[in-house]
């Protein structure tokens, strides 16, 4: 009874409060809603100054305000999503324009080098001319250097392009990309006399720009070279070719002028070609293609004269580096899109400007030369090469074959080690550092340990685990422990001296596919089909790190000298991670899954192979392409000799290939 009285008293007080003071509208409420509520209350009470609301009316007002705020929230959310989409689009265009600027900057460097080479040719020819003709050539060179931009544009037929409008819509950018100015490259190399405009799309601009940027110096030196050649002909009493007969219009075939959206060669960042070929060398020559027959003859005469002194304006040897080009441009002259990107901690990707010594210095190969083909007879899933670099071991279906590569000529196996059932593939084989013991694993629960020191190799022990298959093996630096990646995701640790199982590392939720160990033997790195890479502490027997990816991990390697880990993925990417910082590089030269990866023992470079038939060699850590070789089938496995002099690969066309690394 007392509770009921208290409730009625409180209710009376609440009603009194509502009758004495009008309700204040909540912040952000609609004026019309408040006005309507006030009018309704005034009409009900008959007094315009007082506002009496019942509980249902108050709840209705609260409901209306909530609905209004909810509508505002949804509107702001949609606007936020729209802004996020616009931000992503702007970032995408920024990366595209950065790449284009980088490519054009490289083209400027390349054309400058061409002009310098032609200048050298002229300087070599002039001393062999008579005094009169020397004066003519020098005057022609000086006159060519004074050609203005307007005269050059008029001579090569470049018309003015419409200026850039002040505002550009993102939708228009994504479809037409009209009239976009390329901002200065970080190196500060810009040209003041260029007016860019629309017409045939962004990438088509690069050809016109490249021609404009290079034509002045190139035309000047080509005129001088032609004059020198003409004077030389006159000096020998042959038909005279007057300098004034050289036509002013030079039609240049520019390697960057490529049609199509994102064509090969849009931004000038290729790798060197197969076995060290430099596509840049070919582009170097293509940039000198002259339309005029007279000019062709003059240039040919100049080149022939220069050849007599051991200098050539265009290198005829694609396997050699182009003299005069900085190292950072060796892999950036033929016009392929950027393939190496730095990924910051917040996920932003930027193309990598390679340092000048990217492809130079001790321990950096120039290319690799194929020296042996080992016809195994089955798909070669595993390879390894001995410390002495005399023997190669190839694992196929059911057996490992041993090859002697110390002598040239055709090869046949010197021994065959029958390890598994005939229908099961060898997946990994590892030699101990003394070269006397081979450990083999594959599509079976048993690892076999082979004694190679006997006249006939024999099995001296077998290690059996509960997993149905072993995908990869690693040996500790002291040769006392073996690690096997199992198909059930476990990493099994074996004592090789006692042939016993020591422990298992458990963490991968799918098969463990690849493995490597640090040089000090304290850390183990494993990659799995569960899209993770994990680091294990071998002293404490626990997991230290886990890196998650969006693709299955097929291969990995730990740099012997640094803090970098290279990971090959099913998605075709190679990622190079810093193991203690949120810093990584992403490399994009493979066109299909990356099946194997191996660091050179010097740590300065590494190789990767893939289902796209490619063997790629990369600079550590930023991934400048050193050389590339294309085989006739998927390249499933690879190894590098301890002296970094040989590479061996195993492929799907039932053979292994041995390469000699050329420095």
XYZ file of C-alpha atoms in Angstrom:
663
model
C 0.000 0.000 0.000
C 2.834 2.346 0.851
C 4.550 1.498 -2.480
C 1.353 2.365 -4.375
C 1.093 5.719 -2.677
C 4.699 6.512 -3.418
C 4.208 5.683 -7.135
C 1.096 7.917 -7.338
C 2.988 10.733 -5.663
C 5.854 10.477 -8.130
C 3.410 10.354 -11.036
C 1.702 13.557 -9.792
C 5.044 15.333 -9.532
C 5.980 14.256 -13.077
C 2.691 15.503 -14.483
C 3.136 18.786 -12.624
C 6.592 19.247 -14.106
C 5.310 18.586 -17.611
C 2.501 21.111 -17.095
C 4.774 23.863 -15.697
C 7.658 23.819 -18.213
C 7.729 23.008 -21.907
C 10.061 20.266 -23.078
C 13.324 21.488 -24.592
C 14.025 20.063 -28.051
C 17.080 17.788 -28.232
C 20.110 19.095 -30.127
C 19.837 18.640 -33.874
C 16.052 18.047 -33.780
C 13.845 19.264 -36.551
C 12.198 22.673 -35.985
C 9.053 21.545 -37.757
C 8.683 18.550 -35.457
C 9.085 20.712 -32.362
C 6.645 23.316 -33.663
C 4.037 20.698 -34.472
C 4.348 19.155 -31.031
C 4.024 22.576 -29.375
C 0.958 23.460 -31.425
C -0.720 20.184 -30.571
C -0.037 20.667 -26.892
C -1.334 24.243 -26.949
C -4.507 23.197 -28.705
C -5.105 20.457 -26.176
C -4.624 22.682 -23.149
C -6.149 25.831 -24.536
C -3.187 27.915 -23.256
C -0.439 28.655 -25.840
C 2.266 29.235 -23.214
C 2.020 25.868 -21.398
C 2.893 22.446 -22.837
C 1.275 19.371 -21.317
C 2.321 15.988 -22.720
C 1.282 12.555 -21.674
C 3.717 9.693 -21.504
C 2.628 8.213 -24.880
C 3.102 11.619 -26.511
C 6.542 11.959 -25.005
C 7.501 8.523 -26.240
C 6.220 9.408 -29.720
C 8.401 12.506 -29.723
C 11.400 10.486 -28.675
C 10.647 7.970 -31.415
C 10.408 10.719 -34.034
C 13.707 12.219 -32.898
C 15.365 8.802 -32.990
C 14.121 8.178 -36.519
C 15.405 11.577 -37.610
C 18.843 10.929 -36.085
C 18.903 7.473 -37.653
C 18.215 8.999 -41.074
C 21.026 11.488 -40.546
C 23.370 8.671 -39.515
C 22.636 6.674 -42.685
C 23.148 9.776 -44.812
C 26.524 10.494 -43.214
C 27.539 6.853 -43.544
C 26.803 6.872 -47.277
C 28.772 10.078 -47.684
C 31.709 8.575 -45.783
C 31.702 5.492 -48.015
C 31.605 7.707 -51.083
C 34.614 9.671 -49.822
C 36.496 6.440 -49.112
C 35.825 5.265 -52.675
C 37.052 8.572 -54.066
C 40.184 8.339 -51.910
C 40.953 4.868 -53.260
C 40.477 6.091 -56.823
C 42.770 9.068 -56.255
C 45.441 6.805 -54.758
C 45.209 4.498 -57.764
C 45.674 7.398 -60.157
C 48.538 8.736 -58.088
C 50.399 5.433 -58.385
C 49.705 5.331 -62.126
C 50.987 8.886 -62.652
C 54.007 8.213 -60.478
C 54.880 5.195 -62.613
C 54.416 7.212 -65.791
C 56.597 10.028 -64.460
C 59.244 7.494 -63.488
C 59.158 5.907 -66.929
C 59.434 9.248 -68.702
C 62.293 10.253 -66.462
C 64.089 7.041 -67.393
C 63.456 7.709 -71.076
C 65.053 11.127 -70.667
C 68.124 9.506 -69.130
C 68.289 6.973 -71.943
C 68.026 9.558 -74.695
C 70.640 11.676 -72.961
C 72.986 8.702 -72.979
C 72.314 8.176 -76.688
C 73.204 11.796 -77.371
C 76.408 11.439 -75.358
C 77.421 8.369 -77.338
C 76.806 10.146 -80.626
C 78.837 13.057 -79.362
C 81.716 10.665 -78.669
C 81.414 9.270 -82.190
C 81.672 12.773 -83.631
C 84.673 13.544 -81.439
C 86.404 10.394 -82.700
C 85.690 11.179 -86.349
C 86.654 14.861 -86.385
C 90.468 14.414 -85.945
C 90.603 12.281 -89.109
C 89.119 15.022 -91.301
C 90.869 17.852 -93.062
C 90.978 21.213 -91.321
C 88.271 22.604 -93.598
C 85.885 19.770 -92.948
C 86.628 19.833 -89.230
C 85.431 23.440 -89.150
C 82.263 22.481 -91.044
C 81.454 19.675 -88.612
C 82.097 21.841 -85.543
C 79.891 24.593 -86.966
C 77.144 22.078 -87.714
C 77.316 20.750 -84.164
C 77.084 24.241 -82.686
C 74.202 25.133 -84.984
C 72.366 21.946 -84.007
C 72.764 22.740 -80.307
C 71.027 26.084 -80.793
C 67.791 24.631 -82.169
C 64.891 26.018 -80.122
C 61.957 24.004 -78.858
C 59.608 25.769 -81.265
C 61.828 24.994 -84.260
C 62.139 21.400 -83.115
C 58.365 20.990 -82.756
C 57.856 22.513 -86.195
C 60.485 20.240 -87.753
C 59.207 16.985 -86.299
C 55.554 17.863 -86.832
C 54.453 18.006 -83.195
C 51.405 20.211 -82.846
C 50.406 22.023 -79.685
C 48.165 19.971 -77.453
C 45.162 21.481 -75.662
C 45.819 22.585 -72.084
C 44.559 20.708 -69.076
C 41.135 21.788 -67.784
C 41.099 22.963 -64.170
C 38.710 20.297 -62.879
C 38.653 16.597 -63.640
C 35.945 14.151 -62.632
C 37.072 10.785 -61.270
C 34.670 9.028 -63.633
C 36.190 10.851 -66.584
C 39.662 9.936 -65.383
C 38.864 6.249 -65.182
C 37.486 6.129 -68.726
C 39.281 8.706 -70.840
C 42.297 10.029 -68.904
C 42.396 13.269 -70.880
C 45.106 15.924 -70.672
C 46.891 15.073 -67.434
C 50.098 16.853 -66.384
C 52.823 14.603 -65.090
C 54.299 16.164 -61.971
C 58.021 16.296 -61.350
C 59.723 13.038 -60.491
C 61.368 13.016 -57.053
C 64.709 13.352 -58.778
C 63.575 16.735 -60.026
C 63.949 16.022 -63.741
C 61.253 17.942 -65.584
C 60.943 19.699 -68.902
C 59.437 23.197 -68.992
C 58.372 23.221 -72.578
C 55.806 20.454 -72.630
C 52.070 20.948 -72.992
C 50.149 17.766 -72.421
C 46.641 17.084 -73.553
C 44.047 14.449 -74.279
C 43.295 12.476 -77.354
C 44.484 8.900 -77.275
C 44.732 8.156 -73.539
C 47.350 8.491 -70.831
C 49.786 5.869 -71.958
C 49.929 7.130 -75.524
C 51.274 10.407 -74.137
C 54.507 8.737 -73.137
C 55.596 8.240 -76.746
C 55.118 11.880 -77.682
C 56.780 13.024 -74.481
C 59.756 10.747 -74.982
C 60.238 12.056 -78.522
C 59.989 15.685 -77.394
C 62.332 15.240 -74.457
C 65.064 13.561 -76.470
C 64.754 14.988 -79.944
C 66.719 18.197 -79.456
C 70.005 16.663 -78.296
C 69.576 13.609 -80.479
C 68.908 15.639 -83.606
C 71.900 17.876 -82.911
C 74.328 15.014 -82.566
C 72.866 13.023 -85.421
C 73.313 16.048 -87.691
C 76.900 16.355 -86.564
C 77.543 12.632 -87.054
C 76.059 12.814 -90.525
C 78.200 15.840 -91.309
C 81.305 14.020 -90.138
C 80.501 10.996 -92.246
C 79.805 13.206 -95.256
C 83.087 15.024 -94.841
C 84.914 11.724 -94.560
C 83.359 10.577 -97.835
C 84.404 13.826 -99.511
C 87.905 13.539 -98.138
C 88.281 10.137 -99.803
C 87.218 11.608 -103.136
C 83.846 9.948 -103.202
C 80.418 11.502 -103.667
C 79.911 14.464 -101.344
C 76.989 14.545 -98.979
C 76.437 18.134 -97.898
C 75.499 18.860 -94.332
C 72.717 21.080 -95.587
C 71.176 18.100 -97.358
C 70.386 16.422 -94.064
C 66.625 16.778 -93.675
C 65.536 18.641 -90.541
C 62.655 16.269 -89.792
C 63.796 13.133 -88.034
C 61.152 10.432 -87.574
C 61.967 8.673 -84.325
C 60.479 5.341 -83.404
C 60.045 5.665 -79.680
C 59.939 2.447 -77.629
C 57.465 4.024 -75.205
C 54.854 4.859 -77.858
C 52.730 1.754 -77.375
C 48.981 1.571 -77.863
C 46.538 -0.113 -75.519
C 45.620 0.087 -71.873
C 48.556 -0.904 -69.661
C 50.681 -2.249 -72.509
C 53.986 -3.996 -72.063
C 56.370 -1.115 -71.785
C 54.022 1.542 -70.491
C 56.305 2.828 -67.777
C 59.776 1.669 -68.719
C 60.544 -0.812 -65.950
C 61.416 -4.233 -67.393
C 63.660 -6.943 -66.157
C 66.593 -7.979 -68.264
C 65.605 -10.686 -70.705
C 66.169 -14.415 -70.899
C 69.636 -15.473 -69.760
C 70.609 -11.896 -69.146
C 69.314 -10.348 -72.367
C 68.711 -6.662 -71.935
C 65.575 -5.573 -73.737
C 66.871 -2.089 -73.103
C 69.633 -2.734 -75.615
C 67.095 -3.423 -78.307
C 65.114 -0.360 -77.321
C 68.346 1.597 -77.425
C 68.739 0.766 -81.077
C 65.069 1.179 -81.878
C 65.189 4.741 -80.659
C 67.682 5.527 -83.446
C 65.574 4.247 -86.334
C 65.526 7.012 -88.941
C 62.878 7.383 -91.616
C 64.962 9.390 -94.055
C 67.099 7.286 -96.447
C 69.766 9.967 -96.497
C 69.914 9.995 -92.750
C 70.102 6.215 -92.606
C 73.107 6.276 -94.867
C 74.829 8.967 -92.866
C 74.192 7.235 -89.579
C 75.431 3.952 -91.037
C 78.609 5.656 -92.197
C 79.136 7.187 -88.761
C 78.553 3.858 -87.057
C 80.930 2.102 -89.420
C 83.609 4.696 -88.800
C 83.145 4.454 -85.049
C 83.341 0.659 -85.198
C 86.896 1.015 -86.438
C 87.812 2.418 -83.044
C 86.003 -0.197 -81.022
C 82.981 1.999 -80.240
C 79.452 1.302 -81.343
C 76.474 3.633 -80.981
C 74.227 0.633 -80.341
C 75.463 -2.511 -78.656
C 74.928 -5.536 -80.944
C 75.273 -7.933 -78.014
C 72.049 -8.152 -76.031
C 73.724 -10.320 -73.394
C 76.044 -7.502 -72.414
C 75.198 -4.483 -70.316
C 74.751 -1.253 -72.215
C 77.891 0.859 -71.586
C 77.242 4.296 -70.185
C 73.834 3.609 -68.692
C 73.636 3.808 -64.907
C 72.946 0.504 -63.185
C 69.532 1.699 -62.074
C 68.557 2.082 -65.725
C 69.856 -1.266 -66.933
C 66.527 -2.863 -66.128
C 64.403 0.102 -67.034
C 64.968 0.789 -70.695
C 62.545 -1.336 -72.701
C 59.239 -0.142 -71.321
C 57.666 -2.762 -69.076
C 55.398 -1.812 -66.173
C 56.858 -1.450 -62.701
C 57.306 -4.850 -61.068
C 58.832 -4.054 -57.668
C 56.818 -2.192 -55.026
C 57.611 -1.115 -51.496
C 54.731 -1.762 -49.102
C 54.646 0.492 -46.042
C 53.252 -0.418 -42.635
C 49.850 1.048 -43.536
C 49.643 -0.964 -46.771
C 50.532 1.842 -49.214
C 52.383 0.576 -52.314
C 55.003 2.661 -54.127
C 57.162 1.638 -57.119
C 60.764 1.107 -56.061
C 63.407 3.440 -57.571
C 66.401 1.088 -57.707
C 69.729 2.419 -56.367
C 72.644 3.007 -58.794
C 74.489 -0.119 -57.613
C 71.463 -2.426 -57.963
C 73.115 -4.540 -60.675
C 76.762 -3.737 -59.973
C 79.363 -4.712 -57.434
C 81.041 -7.906 -56.290
C 78.816 -10.929 -55.907
C 76.090 -9.639 -58.277
C 75.680 -11.865 -61.365
C 75.341 -10.522 -64.895
C 73.443 -13.497 -66.274
C 73.358 -17.307 -66.211
C 74.431 -19.650 -69.005
C 72.914 -23.102 -69.464
C 75.675 -25.701 -69.467
C 74.012 -29.091 -68.844
C 70.671 -30.785 -69.432
C 70.023 -33.846 -67.247
C 67.284 -36.050 -68.721
C 65.819 -37.637 -65.618
C 62.898 -39.334 -67.401
C 60.219 -38.223 -64.917
C 58.998 -34.908 -63.580
C 61.809 -33.501 -61.398
C 60.276 -32.293 -58.115
C 63.495 -31.959 -56.092
C 67.108 -31.044 -56.871
C 70.276 -30.400 -54.894
C 73.931 -29.838 -55.767
C 76.954 -30.976 -53.766
C 79.393 -28.688 -51.978
C 82.119 -29.714 -54.406
C 79.748 -28.740 -57.287
C 80.614 -32.046 -58.928
C 77.392 -33.976 -58.321
C 73.742 -33.089 -58.850
C 70.881 -35.098 -57.323
C 67.465 -35.079 -59.032
C 64.329 -36.467 -57.386
C 61.466 -37.757 -59.504
C 58.951 -40.563 -59.282
C 60.152 -43.166 -56.795
C 63.899 -42.494 -57.042
C 66.778 -40.026 -56.893
C 69.349 -40.023 -59.696
C 72.960 -38.930 -59.234
C 74.776 -37.010 -62.006
C 78.435 -36.074 -62.489
C 78.589 -32.561 -63.986
C 82.335 -32.041 -63.661
C 82.896 -32.869 -67.337
C 81.200 -31.428 -70.439
C 79.160 -33.491 -72.862
C 75.934 -35.479 -72.746
C 74.992 -36.869 -69.367
C 73.652 -40.131 -68.024
C 73.067 -40.886 -64.322
C 75.959 -42.475 -62.476
C 73.641 -43.967 -59.810
C 69.962 -44.396 -58.995
C 68.634 -44.425 -55.428
C 65.273 -46.207 -55.180
C 63.607 -44.513 -52.219
C 59.819 -44.801 -52.533
C 57.197 -46.814 -54.314
C 57.419 -46.389 -58.051
C 54.296 -44.201 -58.239
C 55.213 -41.820 -55.397
C 57.152 -38.630 -56.040
C 60.256 -37.437 -54.210
C 59.414 -33.981 -52.819
C 62.725 -32.979 -51.214
C 66.314 -34.139 -50.914
C 69.065 -32.557 -48.826
C 72.798 -33.195 -48.580
C 74.761 -32.865 -45.368
C 77.649 -30.418 -45.708
C 80.257 -33.200 -45.934
C 78.557 -34.550 -49.059
C 78.536 -38.091 -47.640
C 74.886 -38.309 -46.528
C 71.656 -37.638 -48.455
C 68.224 -37.357 -46.815
C 65.176 -37.957 -49.014
C 61.492 -37.283 -48.312
C 58.357 -37.453 -50.408
C 54.899 -38.948 -50.726
C 55.432 -41.445 -47.932
C 55.559 -41.424 -44.140
C 59.233 -42.460 -44.150
C 62.388 -40.413 -44.685
C 65.388 -42.354 -45.973
C 69.003 -41.570 -45.053
C 71.532 -42.619 -47.697
C 75.220 -43.298 -47.182
C 77.016 -41.910 -50.257
C 80.538 -42.704 -49.052
C 80.300 -46.381 -49.971
C 81.112 -47.527 -53.531
C 77.414 -48.219 -54.015
C 75.080 -45.810 -52.163
C 72.926 -47.588 -49.603
C 70.202 -46.776 -47.070
C 71.666 -46.583 -43.579
C 68.529 -45.493 -41.694
C 64.836 -44.666 -42.090
C 62.779 -42.181 -40.071
C 59.027 -42.815 -39.837
C 56.389 -40.315 -38.730
C 52.596 -40.396 -38.558
C 52.131 -37.991 -41.487
C 51.385 -39.526 -44.897
C 53.839 -37.275 -46.783
C 56.818 -34.962 -46.387
C 56.769 -31.766 -48.497
C 60.121 -30.159 -47.581
C 63.307 -30.756 -45.589
C 65.907 -28.605 -43.823
C 69.180 -29.497 -42.119
C 70.628 -27.637 -39.106
C 74.007 -25.891 -39.663
C 75.753 -28.435 -37.417
C 74.251 -31.374 -39.408
C 72.829 -32.907 -36.229
C 69.118 -32.221 -36.732
C 66.713 -32.633 -39.646
C 63.376 -30.815 -39.942
C 60.572 -32.188 -42.108
C 57.428 -30.325 -43.239
C 54.537 -32.759 -43.107
C 51.281 -32.882 -45.012
C 49.330 -32.727 -41.738
C 50.849 -29.301 -40.920
C 53.305 -30.495 -38.282
C 57.038 -29.765 -38.347
C 58.896 -32.873 -37.161
C 62.363 -32.510 -35.591
C 64.687 -35.522 -36.021
C 67.945 -36.355 -34.247
C 70.138 -37.623 -37.105
C 72.731 -39.247 -34.859
C 70.244 -41.377 -32.920
C 67.610 -41.507 -35.714
C 64.869 -40.505 -33.275
C 61.985 -38.044 -33.270
C 62.820 -35.212 -30.848
C 59.719 -33.015 -30.988
C 56.977 -31.633 -33.245
C 56.033 -28.024 -33.872
C 52.272 -27.722 -34.228
C 50.530 -24.636 -35.568
C 49.837 -24.886 -39.287
C 46.215 -25.862 -39.907
C 47.013 -27.281 -43.353
C 50.053 -28.890 -44.940
C 53.459 -27.308 -44.217
C 54.892 -26.761 -47.699
C 58.298 -25.079 -47.302
C 61.021 -24.468 -44.746
C 64.330 -22.690 -44.097
C 66.601 -22.226 -41.101
C 68.683 -19.264 -39.950
C 72.468 -19.479 -40.279
C 72.951 -19.535 -36.507
C 70.510 -22.429 -36.166
C 68.262 -20.659 -33.645
C 65.202 -19.896 -35.777
C 63.128 -21.914 -38.181
C 60.805 -20.439 -40.827
C 57.953 -22.458 -42.317
C 55.228 -21.695 -44.834
C 51.969 -23.519 -45.215
C 48.902 -24.130 -47.322
C 46.971 -22.344 -44.549
C 48.218 -18.988 -45.960
C 50.622 -18.384 -43.072
C 54.363 -18.092 -42.529
C 55.544 -18.952 -39.018
C 58.815 -18.470 -37.156
C 59.876 -20.968 -34.479
C 62.411 -20.605 -31.665
C 64.477 -23.801 -31.758
C 65.961 -23.271 -28.301
C 62.661 -22.796 -26.491
C 60.535 -24.894 -28.863
C 57.798 -22.310 -29.374
C 56.318 -20.120 -32.107
C 57.723 -16.581 -32.237
C 55.930 -14.943 -35.166
C 53.082 -15.493 -37.580
C 52.550 -13.644 -40.865
C 49.155 -14.007 -42.540
C 48.671 -13.778 -46.301
C 45.775 -14.022 -48.735
C 47.380 -16.820 -50.739
C 48.845 -20.244 -50.103
C 52.592 -20.300 -49.467
C 54.513 -22.581 -51.845
C 58.151 -21.585 -51.177
C 60.330 -19.431 -48.933
C 63.954 -18.647 -48.168
C 65.768 -16.841 -45.364
C 68.615 -14.495 -46.330
C 71.899 -15.903 -44.958
C 73.349 -12.471 -44.153
C 70.401 -10.233 -43.294
C 67.000 -9.888 -41.742
C 64.993 -10.605 -44.897
C 62.648 -13.462 -45.684
C 61.488 -14.089 -49.272
C 58.134 -15.836 -49.753
C 56.789 -17.345 -52.986
C 53.021 -17.614 -53.276
C 50.295 -19.358 -55.176
C 49.086 -15.911 -56.290
C 52.321 -15.445 -58.379
C 53.744 -12.759 -56.059
C 57.105 -12.869 -54.336
C 57.149 -10.915 -51.069
C 60.356 -9.988 -49.250
C 59.651 -9.315 -45.556
C 61.820 -7.715 -42.914
C 61.583 -10.101 -39.995
C 61.664 -7.426 -37.266
C 60.029 -4.388 -38.932
C 56.717 -3.823 -40.761
C 58.639 -3.357 -43.978
C 58.332 -5.430 -47.142
C 58.691 -5.485 -50.924
C 56.277 -7.091 -53.376
C 57.628 -8.416 -56.702
C 55.433 -9.068 -59.733
C 57.412 -10.723 -62.551
C 55.961 -14.220 -62.269
C 52.728 -14.905 -64.132
C 51.722 -17.995 -62.156
C 52.381 -19.630 -58.801
C 55.949 -19.468 -57.425
C 56.994 -23.063 -56.817
C 60.536 -22.762 -55.426
C 62.889 -20.119 -54.044
C 66.519 -20.097 -52.946
C 68.950 -17.450 -51.660
C 72.528 -17.290 -52.854
C 74.952 -18.041 -50.034
C 76.376 -14.495 -50.253
C 72.848 -13.193 -49.500
C 72.983 -10.463 -52.170
C 70.549 -12.152 -54.560
C 68.062 -14.992 -54.771
C 66.217 -16.982 -57.428
C 62.609 -18.058 -57.777
C 60.932 -20.436 -60.211
C 57.337 -20.905 -61.188
C 54.595 -22.588 -63.100
C 55.093 -19.919 -65.800
C 58.327 -21.729 -66.864
C 60.482 -18.872 -65.536
C 63.663 -18.739 -63.502
C 64.015 -15.217 -62.062
C 67.056 -13.837 -60.251
C 66.395 -10.911 -57.888
C 68.515 -8.409 -55.967
C 68.083 -8.562 -52.186
C 65.867 -7.084 -50.796
C 64.169 -4.683 -53.213
C 63.896 -7.147 -56.092
C 65.682 -5.519 -59.010
C 65.640 -8.192 -61.726
C 69.173 -9.430 -62.420
C 68.377 -11.990 -65.117
C 65.575 -14.227 -66.279
C 65.504 -17.574 -68.077
C 62.471 -19.239 -69.620
C 62.363 -23.019 -69.766
C 60.032 -25.243 -71.774
C 57.844 -26.327 -68.840
C 56.967 -25.498 -65.239
C 60.080 -25.137 -63.067
C 59.280 -27.039 -59.869
C 62.513 -26.874 -57.877
C 65.866 -25.110 -57.698
C 69.129 -25.040 -55.777
C 72.285 -22.890 -55.731
C 75.786 -24.273 -55.155
C 77.567 -23.192 -51.947
C 80.065 -21.123 -53.974
C 77.207 -19.337 -55.841
C 78.667 -20.456 -59.176
C 75.913 -22.817 -60.326
C 72.117 -22.994 -60.335
C 70.228 -26.237 -60.917
C 66.510 -26.459 -61.685
C 64.038 -29.321 -62.008
C 61.104 -29.033 -64.385
C 57.907 -30.639 -65.553
C 59.395 -31.743 -68.861
C 61.265 -34.558 -67.070
C 64.681 -32.951 -66.939
C 66.979 -30.865 -64.768
C 69.004 -27.924 -66.061
C 72.373 -26.720 -64.767
C 73.302 -23.052 -65.217
C 76.678 -21.426 -64.761
C 76.383 -18.018 -63.074
C 78.352 -15.354 -64.964
C 79.717 -12.425 -62.928
